[in-house]
Amino acid sequence: MPYHLFKYNKSDSDNFTTIAHRGASAYYPENTMISFEGAIARGADMVELDVQLSRDGEVVVFHDEKLSRCTNGKGKISDYKLVELKKLDAGSWFGREYKGAKIPTLDEALNLCRDKIAVNIEIKTEAVDKNIRNGIEEKCLKVVGQNSMREHIVFSSYDPRALKHLKEIDSSVATAVLFEKGYYGSKFPSEIIELLGADAFNCSKNELSKKWLMNLKLNNIPVNIYTVNDKKNMRRFLELGVSGIFTNKPDILKMVVENIKQMPRKEIINRGDFQ
């Protein structure tokens, strides 16, 4: 299922998706409300954000297992209750002007994005309990439902258990595999998609090979590449026909997309081969 089907602008004939990685994170502190606002303002089609659980079971938006890189806190995010996490500064590490930015809840993030931009919710491996179901999948689906965003949400995860559990809860929910060799070994993308019943394949720019791209296209599997911030590689992957690109600079990617549209089709085909 291509990501462009989740866009709010259904009249848009462009079947490519510009995905703002943790928001417009080249310009704002990642995974904060101002970063999501920046992605919307810069014309992104979709926001990618990461979710984990607080100690009291609230779904919060944060990438790292530990707080130290992006806040003034210490220890694991799962060691703190939501009320404690809300006291932390999630902006000063990026710049003084962002002092006081808070760790958002998923509900707050979706409330901002609703009617404006689609969302890729990545469930972090750290949030999936190794022995029992800790409920993050159910809680995420509940928040999505409360915000009436079901048709504009894709779930992704490196952890196959999360993807399987989402489909067990609701087989119609859209999911995307985040590829990790440690989980899947030498399996082809199409085999992984079939194994998990997933709808799309998200892959590092360093992992995609010509063999993989052929496998994905032959099986009509959408492939989205992460994380691409330079124009040269943006053009390269666009010309190769990927479905979407995760970027910290959605405005730059949108500009490259528009430039590609103006290129003669023959030139695009000739330039789109792997080196």
CSV table of C-alpha atoms in Angstrom, one decimal:
chain,number,residue,atom,x,y,z
A,1,MET,CA,0.0,0.0,0.0
A,2,PRO,CA,1.8,3.2,-1.2
A,3,TYR,CA,2.2,5.9,1.4
A,4,HIS,CA,0.7,8.5,-1.0
A,5,LEU,CA,-2.7,6.9,-0.4
A,6,PHE,CA,-2.6,8.2,3.2
A,7,LYS,CA,-2.2,11.9,2.1
A,8,TYR,CA,-4.9,14.4,3.0
A,9,ASN,CA,-4.6,15.9,-0.4
A,10,LYS,CA,-6.2,13.1,-2.3
A,11,SER,CA,-6.5,15.2,-5.4
A,12,ASP,CA,-2.7,15.4,-5.6
A,13,SER,CA,-1.7,13.3,-8.7
A,14,ASP,CA,1.8,12.9,-7.4
A,15,ASN,CA,2.3,9.3,-6.2
A,16,PHE,CA,5.5,10.1,-4.3
A,17,THR,CA,5.5,10.8,-0.6
A,18,THR,CA,7.8,13.3,1.2
A,19,ILE,CA,8.2,12.0,4.7
A,20,ALA,CA,9.5,14.4,7.4
A,21,HIS,CA,11.8,12.4,9.6
A,22,ARG,CA,11.0,13.2,13.2
A,23,GLY,CA,9.4,16.4,11.8
A,24,ALA,CA,11.5,19.0,10.1
A,25,SER,CA,14.3,17.9,12.3
A,26,ALA,CA,17.1,19.7,10.4
A,27,TYR,CA,15.6,22.9,11.5
A,28,TYR,CA,13.9,22.2,14.9
A,29,PRO,CA,14.4,19.8,17.8
A,30,GLU,CA,13.3,16.4,16.7
A,31,ASN,CA,10.0,14.8,17.7
A,32,THR,CA,8.6,18.1,19.2
A,33,MET,CA,5.5,19.9,18.3
A,34,ILE,CA,7.4,22.8,16.7
A,35,SER,CA,9.2,20.2,14.5
A,36,PHE,CA,5.9,18.8,13.3
A,37,GLU,CA,4.6,22.3,12.7
A,38,GLY,CA,7.7,23.0,10.7
A,39,ALA,CA,7.1,19.9,8.6
A,40,ILE,CA,3.6,21.0,7.8
A,41,ALA,CA,4.7,24.5,6.9
A,42,ARG,CA,7.4,23.1,4.6
A,43,GLY,CA,4.9,21.1,2.6
A,44,ALA,CA,5.7,17.5,3.8
A,45,ASP,CA,3.1,14.9,2.9
A,46,MET,CA,3.7,12.8,6.0
A,47,VAL,CA,5.4,13.1,9.4
A,48,GLU,CA,7.4,10.3,10.9
A,49,LEU,CA,7.5,10.1,14.7
A,50,ASP,CA,8.7,7.6,17.3
A,51,VAL,CA,6.6,6.3,20.2
A,52,GLN,CA,7.4,4.6,23.5
A,53,LEU,CA,5.6,4.2,26.9
A,54,SER,CA,6.2,6.2,30.0
A,55,ARG,CA,6.4,4.4,33.3
A,56,ASP,CA,2.7,5.0,33.9
A,57,GLY,CA,1.8,3.6,30.4
A,58,GLU,CA,1.2,6.8,28.4
A,59,VAL,CA,2.3,6.8,24.8
A,60,VAL,CA,4.9,9.5,24.3
A,61,VAL,CA,6.8,10.7,21.3
A,62,PHE,CA,10.6,10.2,21.7
A,63,HIS,CA,13.3,8.4,19.7
A,64,ASP,CA,16.0,7.3,22.1
A,65,GLU,CA,15.7,4.8,24.9
A,66,LYS,CA,17.6,7.3,27.1
A,67,LEU,CA,16.8,10.9,27.7
A,68,SER,CA,20.2,12.5,27.8
A,69,ARG,CA,20.8,13.3,24.1
A,70,CYS,CA,17.6,15.3,23.5
A,71,THR,CA,16.6,16.5,27.0
A,72,ASN,CA,18.1,17.7,30.3
A,73,GLY,CA,17.0,14.4,31.9
A,74,LYS,CA,18.9,11.2,32.6
A,75,GLY,CA,18.1,7.5,32.5
A,76,LYS,CA,15.5,5.7,30.4
A,77,ILE,CA,12.3,7.3,29.3
A,78,SER,CA,10.4,4.3,30.6
A,79,ASP,CA,11.7,5.1,34.2
A,80,TYR,CA,9.6,8.3,34.3
A,81,LYS,CA,5.9,9.0,34.6
A,82,LEU,CA,4.3,11.4,32.1
A,83,VAL,CA,4.0,14.2,34.6
A,84,GLU,CA,7.8,13.9,35.2
A,85,LEU,CA,8.7,13.8,31.5
A,86,LYS,CA,6.6,16.9,30.9
A,87,LYS,CA,9.0,18.9,33.2
A,88,LEU,CA,12.0,18.2,31.0
A,89,ASP,CA,13.4,20.6,28.4
A,90,ALA,CA,13.4,18.8,25.0
A,91,GLY,CA,14.6,21.9,23.0
A,92,SER,CA,17.7,23.5,24.5
A,93,TRP,CA,20.0,20.8,23.2
A,94,PHE,CA,19.2,22.0,19.7
A,95,GLY,CA,19.2,25.7,20.3
A,96,ARG,CA,18.6,28.3,23.0
A,97,GLU,CA,15.5,29.6,21.2
A,98,TYR,CA,13.8,26.2,21.7
A,99,LYS,CA,14.2,26.1,25.5
A,100,GLY,CA,11.1,24.8,27.1
A,101,ALA,CA,10.0,22.5,24.3
A,102,LYS,CA,8.2,19.5,25.7
A,103,ILE,CA,8.1,15.8,25.0
A,104,PRO,CA,4.7,15.4,23.3
A,105,THR,CA,2.2,12.6,23.8
A,106,LEU,CA,1.0,10.8,20.7
A,107,ASP,CA,-2.4,12.3,21.3
A,108,GLU,CA,-1.0,15.8,21.3
A,109,ALA,CA,1.0,15.1,18.1
A,110,LEU,CA,-2.0,13.6,16.3
A,111,ASN,CA,-4.3,16.4,17.4
A,112,LEU,CA,-1.8,18.8,15.7
A,113,CYS,CA,-1.5,16.7,12.5
A,114,ARG,CA,-5.2,15.9,12.1
A,115,ASP,CA,-6.6,17.4,8.8
A,116,LYS,CA,-3.2,18.6,7.8
A,117,ILE,CA,-0.6,15.8,7.4
A,118,ALA,CA,-0.4,12.0,7.4
A,119,VAL,CA,1.6,10.3,10.1
A,120,ASN,CA,4.0,7.3,10.2
A,121,ILE,CA,4.1,6.0,13.8
A,122,GLU,CA,7.2,4.1,14.5
A,123,ILE,CA,6.9,1.8,17.5
A,124,LYS,CA,10.4,1.6,19.1
A,125,THR,CA,11.8,-1.8,19.8
A,126,GLU,CA,12.5,-0.7,23.4
A,127,ALA,CA,8.7,-0.3,23.9
A,128,VAL,CA,7.9,-3.9,22.9
A,129,ASP,CA,8.3,-6.1,26.0
A,130,LYS,CA,10.4,-9.2,25.4
A,131,ASN,CA,8.2,-11.5,27.3
A,132,ILE,CA,4.6,-10.1,27.5
A,133,ARG,CA,2.4,-7.8,25.6
A,134,ASN,CA,2.7,-4.4,27.3
A,135,GLY,CA,-0.1,-2.8,25.3
A,136,ILE,CA,1.7,-0.2,23.3
A,137,GLU,CA,0.1,-1.4,20.1
A,138,GLU,CA,-3.4,-1.3,21.5
A,139,LYS,CA,-2.8,2.1,23.1
A,140,CYS,CA,-1.5,3.5,19.8
A,141,LEU,CA,-4.6,2.3,17.9
A,142,LYS,CA,-6.9,3.8,20.6
A,143,VAL,CA,-5.2,7.2,20.3
A,144,VAL,CA,-5.4,7.0,16.5
A,145,GLY,CA,-9.1,6.2,16.7
A,146,GLN,CA,-9.8,9.0,19.2
A,147,ASN,CA,-8.2,11.5,16.7
A,148,SER,CA,-10.2,10.1,13.7
A,149,MET,CA,-6.9,9.6,11.8
A,150,ARG,CA,-7.2,5.9,10.8
A,151,GLU,CA,-7.1,6.6,7.1
A,152,HIS,CA,-4.0,8.7,7.4
A,153,ILE,CA,-1.8,6.6,9.6
A,154,VAL,CA,0.9,3.9,8.9
A,155,PHE,CA,2.6,2.0,11.7
A,156,SER,CA,6.2,0.9,11.3
A,157,SER,CA,8.7,-0.9,13.5
A,158,TYR,CA,12.0,-2.8,13.3
A,159,ASP,CA,10.5,-5.3,15.7
A,160,PRO,CA,8.4,-7.9,13.9
A,161,ARG,CA,6.4,-8.7,17.1
A,162,ALA,CA,4.9,-5.2,17.0
A,163,LEU,CA,3.9,-5.5,13.4
A,164,LYS,CA,2.4,-9.0,13.9
A,165,HIS,CA,0.5,-7.8,17.0
A,166,LEU,CA,-1.0,-4.8,15.2
A,167,LYS,CA,-2.3,-7.1,12.4
A,168,GLU,CA,-3.7,-9.5,15.0
A,169,ILE,CA,-5.6,-6.7,16.6
A,170,ASP,CA,-6.9,-5.3,13.3
A,171,SER,CA,-5.9,-6.9,10.0
A,172,SER,CA,-6.8,-3.8,8.1
A,173,VAL,CA,-4.3,-1.5,9.8
A,174,ALA,CA,-1.5,-0.3,7.5
A,175,THR,CA,2.0,-1.5,8.5
A,176,ALA,CA,5.5,-1.1,7.1
A,177,VAL,CA,8.5,-3.2,7.8
A,178,LEU,CA,11.6,-1.3,9.0
A,179,PHE,CA,14.4,-3.6,7.7
A,180,GLU,CA,17.0,-4.9,10.2
A,181,LYS,CA,19.3,-7.8,9.2
A,182,GLY,CA,19.3,-9.1,12.7
A,183,TYR,CA,15.6,-10.0,12.4
A,184,TYR,CA,15.4,-11.2,8.9
A,185,GLY,CA,18.8,-12.5,7.7
A,186,SER,CA,19.0,-13.1,4.0
A,187,LYS,CA,15.3,-13.1,3.2
A,188,PHE,CA,14.1,-11.1,0.2
A,189,PRO,CA,11.8,-8.1,0.9
A,190,SER,CA,8.8,-9.8,-0.6
A,191,GLU,CA,9.4,-12.8,1.8
A,192,ILE,CA,9.5,-10.5,4.8
A,193,ILE,CA,6.3,-8.7,3.7
A,194,GLU,CA,4.5,-12.0,3.2
A,195,LEU,CA,5.7,-13.3,6.6
A,196,LEU,CA,4.3,-10.2,8.5
A,197,GLY,CA,1.4,-9.4,6.3
A,198,ALA,CA,2.8,-5.8,6.0
A,199,ASP,CA,2.0,-3.3,3.4
A,200,ALA,CA,5.3,-1.5,2.7
A,201,PHE,CA,9.0,-1.9,3.0
A,202,ASN,CA,11.1,0.9,4.6
A,203,CYS,CA,14.8,0.5,4.0
A,204,SER,CA,18.1,2.4,4.8
A,205,LYS,CA,19.6,4.2,1.8
A,206,ASN,CA,22.7,2.0,2.3
A,207,GLU,CA,20.8,-1.3,2.2
A,208,LEU,CA,18.8,-1.0,-1.0
A,209,SER,CA,20.4,-3.0,-3.9
A,210,LYS,CA,19.4,-3.4,-7.5
A,211,LYS,CA,18.3,-7.0,-6.7
A,212,TRP,CA,16.1,-5.8,-3.9
A,213,LEU,CA,14.5,-3.0,-5.9
A,214,MET,CA,13.7,-5.4,-8.7
A,215,ASN,CA,12.1,-7.8,-6.1
A,216,LEU,CA,10.0,-5.0,-4.6
A,217,LYS,CA,8.8,-3.7,-7.9
A,218,LEU,CA,8.0,-7.2,-9.3
A,219,ASN,CA,5.9,-7.8,-6.3
A,220,ASN,CA,4.3,-4.3,-6.3
A,221,ILE,CA,5.6,-3.5,-2.9
A,222,PRO,CA,6.1,0.2,-2.0
A,223,VAL,CA,9.6,1.0,-0.8
A,224,ASN,CA,10.5,4.1,1.2
A,225,ILE,CA,14.1,5.0,1.8
A,226,TYR,CA,15.6,6.7,4.9
A,227,THR,CA,17.2,9.1,5.8
A,228,VAL,CA,18.2,11.2,2.8
A,229,ASN,CA,19.2,14.9,3.2
A,230,ASP,CA,21.3,15.7,0.2
A,231,LYS,CA,20.0,16.7,-3.2
A,232,LYS,CA,22.2,14.2,-5.1
A,233,ASN,CA,20.8,11.2,-3.3
A,234,MET,CA,17.3,12.5,-3.3
A,235,ARG,CA,17.5,12.7,-7.1
A,236,ARG,CA,19.1,9.3,-7.3
A,237,PHE,CA,16.3,7.5,-5.4
A,238,LEU,CA,13.5,9.5,-7.1
A,239,GLU,CA,14.9,8.4,-10.5
A,240,LEU,CA,15.0,4.8,-9.3
A,241,GLY,CA,11.3,5.0,-8.6
A,242,VAL,CA,11.0,4.7,-4.8
A,243,SER,CA,7.6,5.4,-3.3
A,244,GLY,CA,8.8,7.8,-0.6
A,245,ILE,CA,11.8,9.3,1.1
A,246,PHE,CA,12.3,10.0,4.8
A,247,THR,CA,14.2,13.3,5.2
A,248,ASN,CA,15.1,15.9,7.8
A,249,LYS,CA,14.7,18.5,5.1
A,250,PRO,CA,11.2,18.1,3.6
A,251,ASP,CA,11.4,21.5,1.9
A,252,ILE,CA,14.5,20.5,0.0
A,253,LEU,CA,13.0,17.2,-1.1
A,254,LYS,CA,9.8,18.9,-2.3
A,255,MET,CA,12.0,21.2,-4.4
A,256,VAL,CA,13.9,18.3,-5.9
A,257,VAL,CA,10.6,16.4,-6.6
A,258,GLU,CA,9.3,19.5,-8.6
A,259,ASN,CA,12.6,19.7,-10.5
A,260,ILE,CA,12.4,16.0,-11.4
A,261,LYS,CA,8.9,16.4,-12.7
A,262,GLN,CA,10.2,19.0,-15.2
A,263,MET,CA,12.8,16.6,-16.6
A,264,PRO,CA,12.3,14.7,-19.9
A,265,ARG,CA,11.2,11.1,-19.2
A,266,LYS,CA,14.0,9.6,-21.2
A,267,GLU,CA,16.6,11.5,-19.2
A,268,ILE,CA,15.1,10.2,-15.9
A,269,ILE,CA,15.3,6.6,-17.2
A,270,ASN,CA,18.9,7.0,-18.4
A,271,ARG,CA,20.0,8.5,-15.1
A,272,GLY,CA,18.1,6.1,-12.8
A,273,ASP,CA,20.4,3.1,-12.9
A,274,PHE,CA,22.5,1.9,-10.0
A,275,GLN,CA,26.2,2.7,-10.3
